[in-house]
Amino acid sequence: MSFQKMDRNFQSKKGKSFHADNGHDDRPFAVSIAMAMLAEWGESSSARKEVGRITAANERTVRNWFEGRNGPSGENLVALVRHSDAVFGTVLELSGRQALLPVAGILGLRDQLDALVHAIDELRVH
């Protein structure tokens, strides 16, 4: 039995890494994103399902992201950044834009304050 040319190509054991001179370590992209996802959502199967809903990716793909085997595509990465401060911070670090991290934190605090004010307003109504 011979393999056809259209058979699945298996990924290489080497991960892609960024080689910028910005002082960060040279962990592969997929591992860095996996660590951020684990920090944001944890290791549970419900976390993987939530990420699957956010990105519309299948379960195996999301599992590979969480395990650092593969990294998300650009479109999926944008969806993850939209929902996760940890992933957003990791992308800023990988791109050498650490100076923007405080700004991102302030914006996250604003969202939390808005939610808190809304909760207080709801208590007043009842």
C-alpha positions as a Python dict, from the first residue, in 0.01 Angstrom:
ca = {
    (1, 'M'): (0, 0, 0),
    (2, 'S'): (148, 335, -100),
    (3, 'F'): (59, 677, 27),
    (4, 'Q'): (-112, 918, -203),
    (5, 'K'): (16, 1270, -255),
    (6, 'M'): (-295, 1417, -95),
    (7, 'D'): (-250, 1232, 237),
    (8, 'R'): (-224, 1440, 549),
    (9, 'N'): (112, 1598, 616),
    (10, 'F'): (218, 1563, 976),
    (11, 'Q'): (353, 1866, 1152),
    (12, 'S'): (717, 1903, 1232),
    (13, 'K'): (837, 1858, 1588),
    (14, 'K'): (987, 2207, 1582),
    (15, 'G'): (762, 2498, 1675),
    (16, 'K'): (779, 2842, 1523),
    (17, 'S'): (941, 3104, 1738),
    (18, 'F'): (994, 3476, 1707),
    (19, 'H'): (1354, 3586, 1672),
    (20, 'A'): (1332, 3949, 1774),
    (21, 'D'): (1590, 4129, 1982),
    (22, 'N'): (1337, 4252, 2234),
    (23, 'G'): (1449, 4068, 2546),
    (24, 'H'): (1178, 3799, 2564),
    (25, 'D'): (1258, 3431, 2575),
    (26, 'D'): (1243, 3224, 2258),
    (27, 'R'): (952, 2997, 2345),
    (28, 'P'): (763, 2886, 2038),
    (29, 'F'): (457, 3092, 1950),
    (30, 'A'): (219, 2801, 2012),
    (31, 'V'): (358, 2738, 2363),
    (32, 'S'): (332, 3106, 2457),
    (33, 'I'): (-30, 3125, 2343),
    (34, 'A'): (-109, 2797, 2521),
    (35, 'M'): (28, 2933, 2848),
    (36, 'A'): (-185, 3246, 2811),
    (37, 'M'): (-496, 3041, 2733),
    (38, 'L'): (-436, 2820, 3037),
    (39, 'A'): (-393, 3129, 3255),
    (40, 'E'): (-718, 3277, 3124),
    (41, 'W'): (-945, 2972, 3101),
    (42, 'G'): (-776, 2688, 3291),
    (43, 'E'): (-742, 2324, 3191),
    (44, 'S'): (-1101, 2201, 3211),
    (45, 'S'): (-1296, 2059, 2922),
    (46, 'S'): (-1552, 2336, 2968),
    (47, 'A'): (-1271, 2588, 2906),
    (48, 'R'): (-1192, 2417, 2578),
    (49, 'K'): (-1559, 2422, 2482),
    (50, 'E'): (-1578, 2794, 2560),
    (51, 'V'): (-1274, 2864, 2341),
    (52, 'G'): (-1432, 2649, 2070),
    (53, 'R'): (-1746, 2863, 2086),
    (54, 'I'): (-1544, 3185, 2077),
    (55, 'T'): (-1342, 3081, 1772),
    (56, 'A'): (-1580, 2835, 1602),
    (57, 'A'): (-1287, 2589, 1592),
    (58, 'N'): (-1332, 2216, 1638),
    (59, 'E'): (-1249, 2036, 1961),
    (60, 'R'): (-925, 1875, 1841),
    (61, 'T'): (-793, 2207, 1712),
    (62, 'V'): (-865, 2380, 2042),
    (63, 'R'): (-703, 2092, 2234),
    (64, 'N'): (-389, 2130, 2023),
    (65, 'W'): (-381, 2502, 2107),
    (66, 'F'): (-413, 2434, 2480),
    (67, 'E'): (-135, 2173, 2459),
    (68, 'G'): (94, 2408, 2263),
    (69, 'R'): (120, 2173, 1966),
    (70, 'N'): (-17, 2431, 1722),
    (71, 'G'): (-98, 2798, 1748),
    (72, 'P'): (-422, 2958, 1635),
    (73, 'S'): (-450, 3112, 1290),
    (74, 'G'): (-471, 3489, 1256),
    (75, 'E'): (-851, 3499, 1254),
    (76, 'N'): (-876, 3272, 1557),
    (77, 'L'): (-602, 3464, 1736),
    (78, 'V'): (-797, 3787, 1692),
    (79, 'A'): (-1105, 3619, 1841),
    (80, 'L'): (-898, 3499, 2139),
    (81, 'V'): (-748, 3846, 2191),
    (82, 'R'): (-1098, 3993, 2185),
    (83, 'H'): (-1196, 3769, 2481),
    (84, 'S'): (-872, 3729, 2677),
    (85, 'D'): (-646, 3986, 2837),
    (86, 'A'): (-384, 3713, 2892),
    (87, 'V'): (-369, 3625, 2522),
    (88, 'F'): (-367, 3995, 2432),
    (89, 'G'): (-76, 4057, 2669),
    (90, 'T'): (114, 3762, 2524),
    (91, 'V'): (67, 3892, 2169),
    (92, 'L'): (195, 4234, 2279),
    (93, 'E'): (499, 4073, 2441),
    (94, 'L'): (572, 3851, 2140),
    (95, 'S'): (550, 4152, 1910),
    (96, 'G'): (785, 4357, 2125),
    (97, 'R'): (514, 4603, 2229),
    (98, 'Q'): (541, 4561, 2607),
    (99, 'A'): (503, 4938, 2653),
    (100, 'L'): (133, 4897, 2565),
    (101, 'L'): (66, 4647, 2845),
    (102, 'P'): (-29, 4915, 3103),
    (103, 'V'): (-276, 5068, 2857),
    (104, 'A'): (-435, 4727, 2802),
    (105, 'G'): (-462, 4681, 3179),
    (106, 'I'): (-632, 5017, 3223),
    (107, 'L'): (-887, 4934, 2954),
    (108, 'G'): (-959, 4605, 3128),
    (109, 'L'): (-1012, 4789, 3458),
    (110, 'R'): (-1257, 5024, 3288),
    (111, 'D'): (-1466, 4729, 3172),
    (112, 'Q'): (-1462, 4584, 3525),
    (113, 'L'): (-1566, 4919, 3673),
    (114, 'D'): (-1851, 4947, 3423),
    (115, 'A'): (-1975, 4602, 3526),
    (116, 'L'): (-1947, 4696, 3895),
    (117, 'V'): (-2142, 5020, 3846),
    (118, 'H'): (-2409, 4828, 3655),
    (119, 'A'): (-2436, 4575, 3941),
    (120, 'I'): (-2470, 4856, 4196),
    (121, 'D'): (-2742, 5019, 3985),
    (122, 'E'): (-2927, 4687, 3972),
    (123, 'L'): (-2919, 4666, 4353),
    (124, 'R'): (-3076, 5011, 4380),
    (125, 'V'): (-3367, 4912, 4154),
    (126, 'H'): (-3459, 4609, 4363),
}
